[in-house]
Amino acid sequence: MTSAASTTPSAAPETVEAFVAEARRWLQDSGLPEKATGSIARWGEGSDAVPVFDDVPDDEQHTRLRLAARWHQRKLDAGYALLTWPAELGGRELPPRYQAAFNELEAGYQVPHAGELVAVSVGLIARTLARFGSVDQRYALLPPLLRMEQLGCQLFSEPGAGSDLAGLTTRARQSSAKVWTLSGQKVWTSGAQFCDWGLAIARHDPAAPKHQGLTAFLVPMKAPGMTVRPIRQMTGGSSFNEVFLDDVELGDDLRIGDVGAGWTVAMTTLSYERDHSAGGSRTVGGDFDRVLATAAHVGADGDPVIRQLLADLYIHLRAEHLLNRRVAAAFTAGAEPGPSESIGKLVWSQNLTRIGAVISEVLGPRIAADTGEWGTYAWAEHLLGAPGYRIAGGSDEIQRNIIGERVLGLPREPAPNPPAGGRH
């Protein structure tokens, strides 16, 4: 298979230490500026934005995506973008600890940022295609996705089937052996307006049990019958969308996996979404360093109640970091992403909310009124955006059910409307 990279990656280093030395030299020669220690170099300098979801005009986002793609391609050509992937797909087949080490090094530089779409396109869509795609699909579709010459998004959630994904109603009708027609509506699709492809889960058999009647497809986002409508967020941006599929015709060559394997495809993609195995942390919204700097700026860091809140926040964030390291260690030992990833996702979304609660106590009315004071009202974007991740990627309630049922082995959640004569 043709490699996704344009140059042959260097041979596997003998040790992680040798790899780190090699990667450090490459990053130092990359021309990227290094980050200052902490999340802010000096109070009042630079941007004070701490958005959870992107809030930029489309033309600016296009520019950001181009810059992010160039950086990704540089990493790909140098052998640092797909460290754990198979060599036939342009990877280096290194253990996950090498990826974690590179992520830590890269985090020290001001890398071009374009929101979550980069991670979704390469880390979720391309990764799922590599897992379930046919040989022909991987030849034709993976190289442009892996080079970010094309982008992909998830077409999973629907107005009536978000956390309960198995309840989706988008239909896939097979009009012939080689043609499918998709009809329905998807919602909360991040970055759909910038994407070339959408990984869609649709119901091909309404009579089958709901988890078994699903099939996955890779849908061209510009195909006739596809309509993308941005959803206005309460922070003002439109980083996600609703997508309408009106009799969209697809060849069977765009089916991903077997007919009826849609649930398996979807769960694999979602496990990648919740996977913190690389040991990194998600960089959305504000962080502890900025919370602490804000408290010092407004003179709240001497208040005993605020100090207690800061200590509590630090403990929870530190526990999240250690949890991620444990997951990384398990992954390094050969474990696959699975239901335990729901723990990391739940803790992370709760900590985003916890940061918002603490900064609200620190700032008081400053977070509600824009006086032009640097580093104060800007926190409103975090406060308003954080609740979104209690739903995105599976709601907190669904994560708890997964943890209870599939990790702890507890009985299933009782049905809300048990059959007549059934046990209540």
GROMACS .gro file of C-alpha atoms in nm:
model
  424
    1MET     CA    1   0.000   0.000   0.000
    2THR     CA    2   0.124   0.349  -0.083
    3SER     CA    3   0.247   0.529   0.227
    4ALA     CA    4   0.055   0.834   0.344
    5ALA     CA    5   0.383   1.017   0.398
    6SER     CA    6   0.587   1.156   0.113
    7THR     CA    7   0.918   1.052   0.267
    8THR     CA    8   1.023   0.733   0.440
    9PRO     CA    9   1.013   0.769   0.820
   10SER     CA   10   1.338   0.718   1.000
   11ALA     CA   11   1.417   0.378   1.147
   12ALA     CA   12   1.282   0.295   1.491
   13PRO     CA   13   1.513   0.432   1.762
   14GLU     CA   14   1.658   0.181   2.004
   15THR     CA   15   1.514   0.351   2.315
   16VAL     CA   16   1.255   0.610   2.411
   17GLU     CA   17   1.542   0.830   2.528
   18ALA     CA   18   1.702   0.817   2.183
   19PHE     CA   19   1.368   0.897   2.025
   20VAL     CA   20   1.314   1.195   2.257
   21ALA     CA   21   1.657   1.332   2.171
   22GLU     CA   22   1.583   1.291   1.799
   23ALA     CA   23   1.237   1.451   1.827
   24ARG     CA   24   1.365   1.736   2.042
   25ARG     CA   25   1.624   1.827   1.779
   26TRP     CA   26   1.362   1.817   1.505
   27LEU     CA   27   1.123   2.042   1.700
   28GLN     CA   28   1.401   2.286   1.784
   29ASP     CA   29   1.481   2.312   1.413
   30SER     CA   30   1.113   2.344   1.312
   31GLY     CA   31   1.099   2.720   1.351
   32LEU     CA   32   0.805   2.709   1.590
   33PRO     CA   33   0.833   2.944   1.890
   34GLU     CA   34   0.849   2.779   2.230
   35LYS     CA   35   0.570   2.837   2.478
   36ALA     CA   36   0.632   3.036   2.792
   37THR     CA   37   0.617   2.847   3.119
   38GLY     CA   38   0.256   2.821   3.233
   39SER     CA   39  -0.053   2.912   3.034
   40ILE     CA   40   0.025   3.287   3.032
   41ALA     CA   41   0.362   3.455   3.002
   42ARG     CA   42   0.266   3.785   3.165
   43TRP     CA   43  -0.071   3.908   3.288
   44GLY     CA   44  -0.235   4.139   3.040
   45GLU     CA   45  -0.026   4.033   2.740
   46GLY     CA   46  -0.156   3.841   2.442
   47SER     CA   47  -0.504   3.696   2.411
   48ASP     CA   48  -0.715   3.637   2.719
   49ALA     CA   49  -0.958   3.408   2.533
   50VAL     CA   50  -1.040   3.076   2.701
   51PRO     CA   51  -1.313   2.932   2.476
   52VAL     CA   52  -1.428   2.574   2.512
   53PHE     CA   53  -1.573   2.577   2.160
   54ASP     CA   54  -1.424   2.777   1.874
   55ASP     CA   55  -1.586   3.113   1.804
   56VAL     CA   56  -1.416   3.249   1.491
   57PRO     CA   57  -1.547   3.349   1.146
   58ASP     CA   58  -1.537   3.082   0.875
   59ASP     CA   59  -1.264   3.258   0.674
   60GLU     CA   60  -1.039   3.269   0.981
   61GLN     CA   61  -1.109   2.905   1.054
   62HIS     CA   62  -1.015   2.812   0.696
   63THR     CA   63  -0.682   2.989   0.749
   64ARG     CA   64  -0.626   2.810   1.079
   65LEU     CA   65  -0.703   2.475   0.918
   66ARG     CA   66  -0.454   2.542   0.638
   67LEU     CA   67  -0.181   2.624   0.889
   68ALA     CA   68  -0.265   2.320   1.101
   69ALA     CA   69  -0.258   2.100   0.789
   70ARG     CA   70   0.087   2.230   0.691
   71TRP     CA   71   0.224   2.150   1.036
   72HIS     CA   72   0.062   1.806   1.033
   73GLN     CA   73   0.213   1.734   0.690
   74ARG     CA   74   0.557   1.839   0.813
   75LYS     CA   75   0.524   1.594   1.102
   76LEU     CA   76   0.396   1.326   0.867
   77ASP     CA   77   0.685   1.366   0.625
   78ALA     CA   78   0.935   1.358   0.913
   79GLY     CA   79   0.776   1.048   1.065
   80TYR     CA   80   0.622   1.205   1.376
   81ALA     CA   81   0.251   1.221   1.292
   82LEU     CA   82   0.157   0.850   1.291
   83LEU     CA   83   0.406   0.703   1.534
   84THR     CA   84   0.194   0.403   1.638
   85TRP     CA   85   0.038   0.335   1.296
   86PRO     CA   86   0.139   0.048   1.064
   87ALA     CA   87   0.426   0.117   0.826
   88GLU     CA   88   0.206   0.045   0.524
   89LEU     CA   89  -0.006   0.348   0.620
   90GLY     CA   90   0.291   0.579   0.671
   91GLY     CA   91   0.343   0.502   1.040
   92ARG     CA   92   0.646   0.390   1.237
   93GLU     CA   93   0.482   0.108   1.439
   94LEU     CA   94   0.625   0.240   1.766
   95PRO     CA   95   0.474   0.163   2.108
   96PRO     CA   96   0.228   0.423   2.249
   97ARG     CA   97   0.487   0.554   2.497
   98TYR     CA   98   0.671   0.709   2.201
   99GLN     CA   99   0.355   0.899   2.103
  100ALA     CA  100   0.313   1.017   2.462
  101ALA     CA  101   0.674   1.136   2.470
  102PHE     CA  102   0.636   1.329   2.144
  103ASN     CA  103   0.309   1.488   2.261
  104GLU     CA  104   0.485   1.613   2.574
  105LEU     CA  105   0.765   1.767   2.369
  106GLU     CA  106   0.529   1.922   2.114
  107ALA     CA  107   0.319   2.075   2.394
  108GLY     CA  108   0.613   2.306   2.465
  109TYR     CA  109   0.575   2.481   2.129
  110GLN     CA  110   0.319   2.717   1.979
  111VAL     CA  111   0.173   2.470   1.732
  112PRO     CA  112  -0.089   2.595   1.481
  113HIS     CA  113  -0.428   2.530   1.636
  114ALA     CA  114  -0.756   2.473   1.452
  115GLY     CA  115  -0.985   2.328   1.718
  116GLU     CA  116  -1.103   1.971   1.752
  117LEU     CA  117  -1.158   1.905   1.380
  118VAL     CA  118  -0.796   1.800   1.329
  119ALA     CA  119  -0.821   1.536   1.602
  120VAL     CA  120  -1.160   1.420   1.473
  121SER     CA  121  -1.050   1.388   1.111
  122VAL     CA  122  -0.718   1.210   1.167
  123GLY     CA  123  -0.766   1.056   1.511
  124LEU     CA  124  -1.124   0.932   1.466
  125ILE     CA  125  -1.237   0.916   1.103
  126ALA     CA  126  -0.908   0.807   0.944
  127ARG     CA  127  -0.835   0.573   1.234
  128THR     CA  128  -1.177   0.407   1.200
  129LEU     CA  129  -1.132   0.378   0.825
  130ALA     CA  130  -0.794   0.211   0.880
  131ARG     CA  131  -0.963  -0.037   1.114
  132PHE     CA  132  -1.274  -0.124   0.911
  133GLY     CA  133  -1.209  -0.006   0.556
  134SER     CA  134  -1.149  -0.243   0.266
  135VAL     CA  135  -0.810  -0.251   0.095
  136ASP     CA  136  -0.947  -0.037  -0.189
  137GLN     CA  137  -1.095   0.216   0.054
  138ARG     CA  138  -0.770   0.246   0.242
  139TYR     CA  139  -0.576   0.297  -0.081
  140ALA     CA  140  -0.813   0.564  -0.213
  141LEU     CA  141  -0.942   0.746   0.096
  142LEU     CA  142  -0.678   0.727   0.368
  143PRO     CA  143  -0.387   0.919   0.208
  144PRO     CA  144  -0.576   1.252   0.165
  145LEU     CA  145  -0.729   1.218   0.514
  146LEU     CA  146  -0.396   1.139   0.675
  147ARG     CA  147  -0.232   1.435   0.500
  148MET     CA  148  -0.525   1.660   0.593
  149GLU     CA  149  -0.576   1.741   0.227
  150GLN     CA  150  -0.933   1.635   0.303
  151LEU     CA  151  -1.120   1.645   0.635
  152GLY     CA  152  -1.380   1.419   0.792
  153CYS     CA  153  -1.648   1.458   1.059
  154GLN     CA  154  -1.885   1.234   1.257
  155LEU     CA  155  -2.248   1.201   1.145
  156PHE     CA  156  -2.371   1.015   1.453
  157SER     CA  157  -2.607   1.211   1.680
  158GLU     CA  158  -2.964   1.296   1.578
  159PRO     CA  159  -3.233   1.519   1.730
  160GLY     CA  160  -3.395   1.213   1.888
  161ALA     CA  161  -3.084   0.998   1.931
  162GLY     CA  162  -2.790   1.166   2.095
  163SER     CA  163  -2.670   0.975   2.397
  164ASP     CA  164  -2.894   0.683   2.294
  165LEU     CA  165  -2.719   0.647   1.960
  166ALA     CA  166  -2.876   0.307   1.893
  167GLY     CA  167  -3.213   0.481   1.865
  168LEU     CA  168  -3.115   0.671   1.549
  169THR     CA  169  -3.364   0.682   1.261
  170THR     CA  170  -3.164   0.798   0.957
  171ARG     CA  171  -3.251   0.538   0.694
  172ALA     CA  172  -3.022   0.358   0.452
  173ARG     CA  173  -3.218   0.187   0.175
  174GLN     CA  174  -3.038  -0.041  -0.070
  175SER     CA  175  -3.192   0.026  -0.409
  176SER     CA  176  -2.958  -0.220  -0.583
  177ALA     CA  177  -2.657  -0.432  -0.501
  178LYS     CA  178  -2.429  -0.133  -0.558
  179VAL     CA  179  -2.640   0.170  -0.455
  180TRP     CA  180  -2.767   0.297  -0.118
  181THR     CA  181  -2.995   0.595  -0.049
  182LEU     CA  182  -2.961   0.776   0.286
  183SER     CA  183  -3.234   0.998   0.433
  184GLY     CA  184  -3.246   1.164   0.772
  185GLN     CA  185  -3.100   1.435   0.995
  186LYS     CA  186  -2.784   1.453   1.204
  187VAL     CA  187  -2.704   1.719   1.464
  188TRP     CA  188  -2.417   1.859   1.676
  189THR     CA  189  -2.169   1.776   1.397
  190SER     CA  190  -1.849   1.967   1.473
  191GLY     CA  191  -1.680   2.126   1.174
  192ALA     CA  192  -1.919   1.983   0.914
  193GLN     CA  193  -1.906   2.305   0.710
  194PHE     CA  194  -1.531   2.251   0.650
  195CYS     CA  195  -1.534   1.877   0.579
  196ASP     CA  196  -1.513   1.666   0.266
  197TRP     CA  197  -1.639   1.344   0.428
  198GLY     CA  198  -1.877   1.241   0.702
  199LEU     CA  199  -1.876   0.904   0.879
  200ALA     CA  200  -2.250   0.831   0.901
  201ILE     CA  201  -2.433   0.560   1.092
  202ALA     CA  202  -2.773   0.477   0.941
  203ARG     CA  203  -3.048   0.220   0.996
  204HIS     CA  204  -3.071  -0.032   0.715
  205ASP     CA  205  -3.317  -0.270   0.888
  206PRO     CA  206  -3.592  -0.112   1.103
  207ALA     CA  207  -3.722  -0.457   1.199
  208ALA     CA  208  -3.393  -0.573   1.354
  209PRO     CA  209  -3.299  -0.509   1.719
  210LYS     CA  210  -3.185  -0.149   1.728
  211HIS     CA  211  -2.815  -0.226   1.784
  212GLN     CA  212  -2.812  -0.478   1.498
  213GLY     CA  213  -2.990  -0.286   1.221
  214LEU     CA  214  -2.718  -0.025   1.167
  215THR     CA  215  -2.460   0.019   0.892
  216ALA     CA  216  -2.175   0.272   0.852
  217PHE     CA  217  -2.099   0.482   0.543
  218LEU     CA  218  -1.847   0.745   0.440
  219VAL     CA  219  -2.058   1.022   0.287
  220PRO     CA  220  -1.924   1.301   0.060
  221MET     CA  221  -2.034   1.621   0.234
  222LYS     CA  222  -2.087   1.796  -0.101
  223ALA     CA  223  -2.302   1.518  -0.249
  224PRO     CA  224  -2.646   1.611  -0.389
  225GLY     CA  225  -2.898   1.606  -0.106
  226MET     CA  226  -2.648   1.705   0.167
  227THR     CA  227  -2.729   2.030   0.353
  228VAL     CA  228  -2.519   2.172   0.640
  229ARG     CA  229  -2.673   2.437   0.865
  230PRO     CA  230  -2.459   2.594   1.139
  231ILE     CA  231  -2.607   2.604   1.491
  232ARG     CA  232  -2.557   2.928   1.679
  233GLN     CA  233  -2.407   2.865   2.024
  234MET     CA  234  -2.483   3.081   2.326
  235THR     CA  235  -2.120   3.200   2.317
  236GLY     CA  236  -2.186   3.343   1.969
  237GLY     CA  237  -1.995   3.096   1.750
  238SER     CA  238  -2.112   2.814   1.525
  239SER     CA  239  -1.855   2.538   1.558
  240PHE     CA  240  -2.115   2.264   1.516
  241ASN     CA  241  -2.404   2.205   1.281
  242GLU     CA  242  -2.714   2.015   1.185
  243VAL     CA  243  -2.685   1.810   0.867
  244PHE     CA  244  -2.975   1.700   0.647
  245LEU     CA  245  -2.952   1.398   0.417
  246ASP     CA  246  -3.228   1.410   0.155
  247ASP     CA  247  -3.214   1.094  -0.061
  248VAL     CA  248  -2.835   1.099  -0.079
  249GLU     CA  249  -2.718   0.825  -0.316
  250LEU     CA  250  -2.398   0.637  -0.233
  251GLY     CA  251  -2.217   0.352  -0.397
  252ASP     CA  252  -2.170   0.037  -0.192
  253ASP     CA  253  -1.797   0.107  -0.215
  254LEU     CA  254  -1.853   0.380   0.048
  255ARG     CA  255  -1.999   0.137   0.301
  256ILE     CA  256  -1.757   0.098   0.595
  257GLY     CA  257  -1.752  -0.251   0.741
  258ASP     CA  258  -2.015  -0.518   0.689
  259VAL     CA  259  -2.386  -0.454   0.656
  260GLY     CA  260  -2.517  -0.457   1.013
  261ALA     CA  261  -2.179  -0.370   1.167
  262GLY     CA  262  -2.263  -0.002   1.217
  263TRP     CA  263  -2.286  -0.029   1.595
  264THR     CA  264  -1.939  -0.185   1.616
  265VAL     CA  265  -1.797   0.086   1.391
  266ALA     CA  266  -1.962   0.361   1.597
  267MET     CA  267  -1.846   0.222   1.932
  268THR     CA  268  -1.491   0.187   1.804
  269THR     CA  269  -1.490   0.548   1.686
  270LEU     CA  270  -1.629   0.666   2.020
  271SER     CA  271  -1.366   0.465   2.209
  272TYR     CA  272  -1.102   0.652   2.009
  273GLU     CA  273  -1.276   0.979   2.099
  274ARG     CA  274  -1.254   0.899   2.471
  275ASP     CA  275  -0.903   0.757   2.447
  276HIS     CA  276  -0.650   0.948   2.661
  277SER     CA  277  -0.389   0.677   2.615
  278ALA     CA  278  -0.131   0.911   2.468
  279GLY     CA  279  -0.102   1.073   2.806
  280GLY     CA  280  -0.181   1.424   2.690
  281SER     CA  281  -0.455   1.653   2.814
  282ARG     CA  282  -0.724   1.831   2.620
  283THR     CA  283  -0.649   2.198   2.577
  284VAL     CA  284  -0.988   2.367   2.566
  285GLY     CA  285  -1.107   2.640   2.795
  286GLY     CA  286  -0.904   2.775   3.083
  287ASP     CA  287  -0.662   2.581   3.303
  288PHE     CA  288  -0.542   2.593   3.664
  289ASP     CA  289  -0.252   2.830   3.596
  290ARG     CA  290  -0.489   3.087   3.450
  291VAL     CA  291  -0.741   3.041   3.733
  292LEU     CA  292  -0.465   3.099   3.987
  293ALA     CA  293  -0.331   3.403   3.800
  294THR     CA  294  -0.681   3.548   3.782
  295ALA     CA  295  -0.730   3.501   4.156
  296ALA     CA  296  -0.401   3.681   4.222
  297HIS     CA  297  -0.494   3.965   3.985
  298VAL     CA  298  -0.825   4.040   4.156
  299GLY     CA  299  -0.679   3.990   4.506
  300ALA     CA  300  -0.886   3.682   4.585
  301ASP     CA  301  -0.594   3.446   4.644
  302GLY     CA  302  -0.576   3.550   5.008
  303ASP     CA  303  -0.940   3.467   5.081
  304PRO     CA  304  -0.952   3.140   5.280
  305VAL     CA  305  -1.266   3.018   5.102
  306ILE     CA  306  -1.115   3.086   4.759
  307ARG     CA  307  -0.791   2.919   4.864
  308GLN     CA  308  -0.987   2.609   4.963
  309LEU     CA  309  -1.164   2.608   4.626
  310LEU     CA  310  -0.830   2.644   4.446
  311ALA     CA  311  -0.682   2.356   4.644
  312ASP     CA  312  -0.982   2.138   4.567
  313LEU     CA  313  -0.960   2.223   4.196
  314TYR     CA  314  -0.588   2.145   4.187
  315ILE     CA  315  -0.648   1.806   4.352
  316HIS     CA  316  -0.916   1.709   4.099
  317LEU     CA  317  -0.707   1.821   3.802
  318ARG     CA  318  -0.405   1.634   3.937
  319ALA     CA  319  -0.617   1.321   3.985
  320GLU     CA  320  -0.732   1.352   3.622
  321HIS     CA  321  -0.371   1.374   3.505
  322LEU     CA  322  -0.274   1.064   3.704
  323LEU     CA  323  -0.577   0.876   3.571
  324ASN     CA  324  -0.467   0.957   3.217
  325ARG     CA  325  -0.116   0.835   3.295
  326ARG     CA  326  -0.259   0.506   3.426
  327VAL     CA  327  -0.462   0.463   3.108
  328ALA     CA  328  -0.149   0.540   2.907
  329ALA     CA  329   0.045   0.275   3.100
  330ALA     CA  330  -0.227   0.017   3.037
  331PHE     CA  331  -0.234   0.103   2.668
  332THR     CA  332   0.144   0.073   2.651
  333ALA     CA  333   0.109  -0.275   2.801
  334GLY     CA  334  -0.119  -0.378   2.515
  335ALA     CA  335  -0.469  -0.282   2.632
  336GLU     CA  336  -0.717  -0.157   2.372
  337PRO     CA  337  -0.940   0.150   2.426
  338GLY     CA  338  -1.265   0.029   2.581
  339PRO     CA  339  -1.542   0.116   2.826
  340SER     CA  340  -1.294   0.227   3.092
  341GLU     CA  341  -1.225   0.531   2.872
  342SER     CA  342  -1.563   0.660   2.989
  343ILE     CA  343  -1.403   0.727   3.328
  344GLY     CA  344  -1.151   0.967   3.174
  345LYS     CA  345  -1.417   1.141   2.967
  346LEU     CA  346  -1.645   1.183   3.269
  347VAL     CA  347  -1.368   1.317   3.493
  348TRP     CA  348  -1.252   1.559   3.224
  349SER     CA  349  -1.599   1.703   3.156
  350GLN     CA  350  -1.662   1.740   3.530
  351ASN     CA  351  -1.333   1.924   3.573
  352LEU     CA  352  -1.424   2.166   3.293
  353THR     CA  353  -1.741   2.246   3.488
  354ARG     CA  354  -1.545   2.265   3.814
  355ILE     CA  355  -1.306   2.524   3.662
  356GLY     CA  356  -1.607   2.734   3.561
  357ALA     CA  357  -1.757   2.714   3.911
  358VAL     CA  358  -1.431   2.817   4.080
  359ILE     CA  359  -1.358   3.107   3.844
  360SER     CA  360  -1.714   3.233   3.899
  361GLU     CA  361  -1.644   3.253   4.273
  362VAL     CA  362  -1.310   3.423   4.204
  363LEU     CA  363  -1.448   3.688   3.967
  364GLY     CA  364  -1.800   3.745   4.095
  365PRO     CA  365  -1.975   4.009   3.881
  366ARG     CA  366  -1.663   4.059   3.666
  367ILE     CA  367  -1.753   3.741   3.477
  368ALA     CA  368  -2.098   3.876   3.390
  369ALA     CA  369  -2.014   4.226   3.268
  370ASP     CA  370  -1.763   4.320   2.999
  371THR     CA  371  -1.576   4.617   3.140
  372GLY     CA  372  -1.281   4.573   2.904
  373GLU     CA  373  -1.058   4.447   3.186
  374TRP     CA  374  -0.815   4.187   3.052
  375GLY     CA  375  -0.858   3.830   3.180
  376THR     CA  376  -1.196   3.873   3.348
  377TYR     CA  377  -1.509   3.875   3.130
  378ALA     CA  378  -1.327   3.649   2.881
  379TRP     CA  379  -1.393   3.364   3.125
  380ALA     CA  380  -1.762   3.380   3.029
  381GLU     CA  381  -1.677   3.178   2.717
  382HIS     CA  382  -1.548   2.896   2.934
  383LEU     CA  383  -1.842   2.915   3.173
  384LEU     CA  384  -2.096   2.900   2.888
  385GLY     CA  385  -1.911   2.639   2.686
  386ALA     CA  386  -1.819   2.385   2.954
  387PRO     CA  387  -2.170   2.234   2.987
  388GLY     CA  388  -2.150   2.131   2.621
  389TYR     CA  389  -1.894   1.862   2.697
  390ARG     CA  390  -2.129   1.705   2.950
  391ILE     CA  391  -2.321   1.604   2.635
  392ALA     CA  392  -2.060   1.589   2.357
  393GLY     CA  393  -1.901   1.246   2.309
  394GLY     CA  394  -2.175   1.083   2.517
  395SER     CA  395  -2.352   1.249   2.808
  396ASP     CA  396  -2.230   1.220   3.166
  397GLU     CA  397  -2.530   1.000   3.242
  398ILE     CA  398  -2.442   0.759   2.961
  399GLN     CA  399  -2.079   0.750   3.076
  400ARG     CA  400  -2.196   0.651   3.424
  401ASN     CA  401  -2.412   0.375   3.278
  402ILE     CA  402  -2.117   0.243   3.075
  403ILE     CA  403  -1.892   0.249   3.382
  404GLY     CA  404  -2.155   0.080   3.600
  405GLU     CA  405  -2.261  -0.188   3.353
  406ARG     CA  406  -1.949  -0.261   3.145
  407VAL     CA  407  -1.669  -0.180   3.391
  408LEU     CA  408  -1.818  -0.264   3.732
  409GLY     CA  409  -2.058  -0.533   3.610
  410LEU     CA  410  -2.365  -0.381   3.774
  411PRO     CA  411  -2.720  -0.463   3.652
  412ARG     CA  412  -2.843  -0.272   3.349
  413GLU     CA  413  -3.029   0.055   3.394
  414PRO     CA  414  -3.404  -0.021   3.431
  415ALA     CA  415  -3.613   0.060   3.125
  416PRO     CA  416  -3.818   0.379   3.177
  417ASN     CA  417  -4.135   0.207   3.052
  418PRO     CA  418  -4.124  -0.165   3.139
  419PRO     CA  419  -4.364  -0.396   2.951
  420ALA     CA  420  -4.711  -0.445   3.096
  421GLY     CA  421  -4.697  -0.706   3.369
  422GLY     CA  422  -4.321  -0.670   3.388
  423ARG     CA  423  -4.125  -0.607   3.703
  424HIS     CA  424  -4.116  -0.240   3.816
   0.00000   0.00000   0.00000
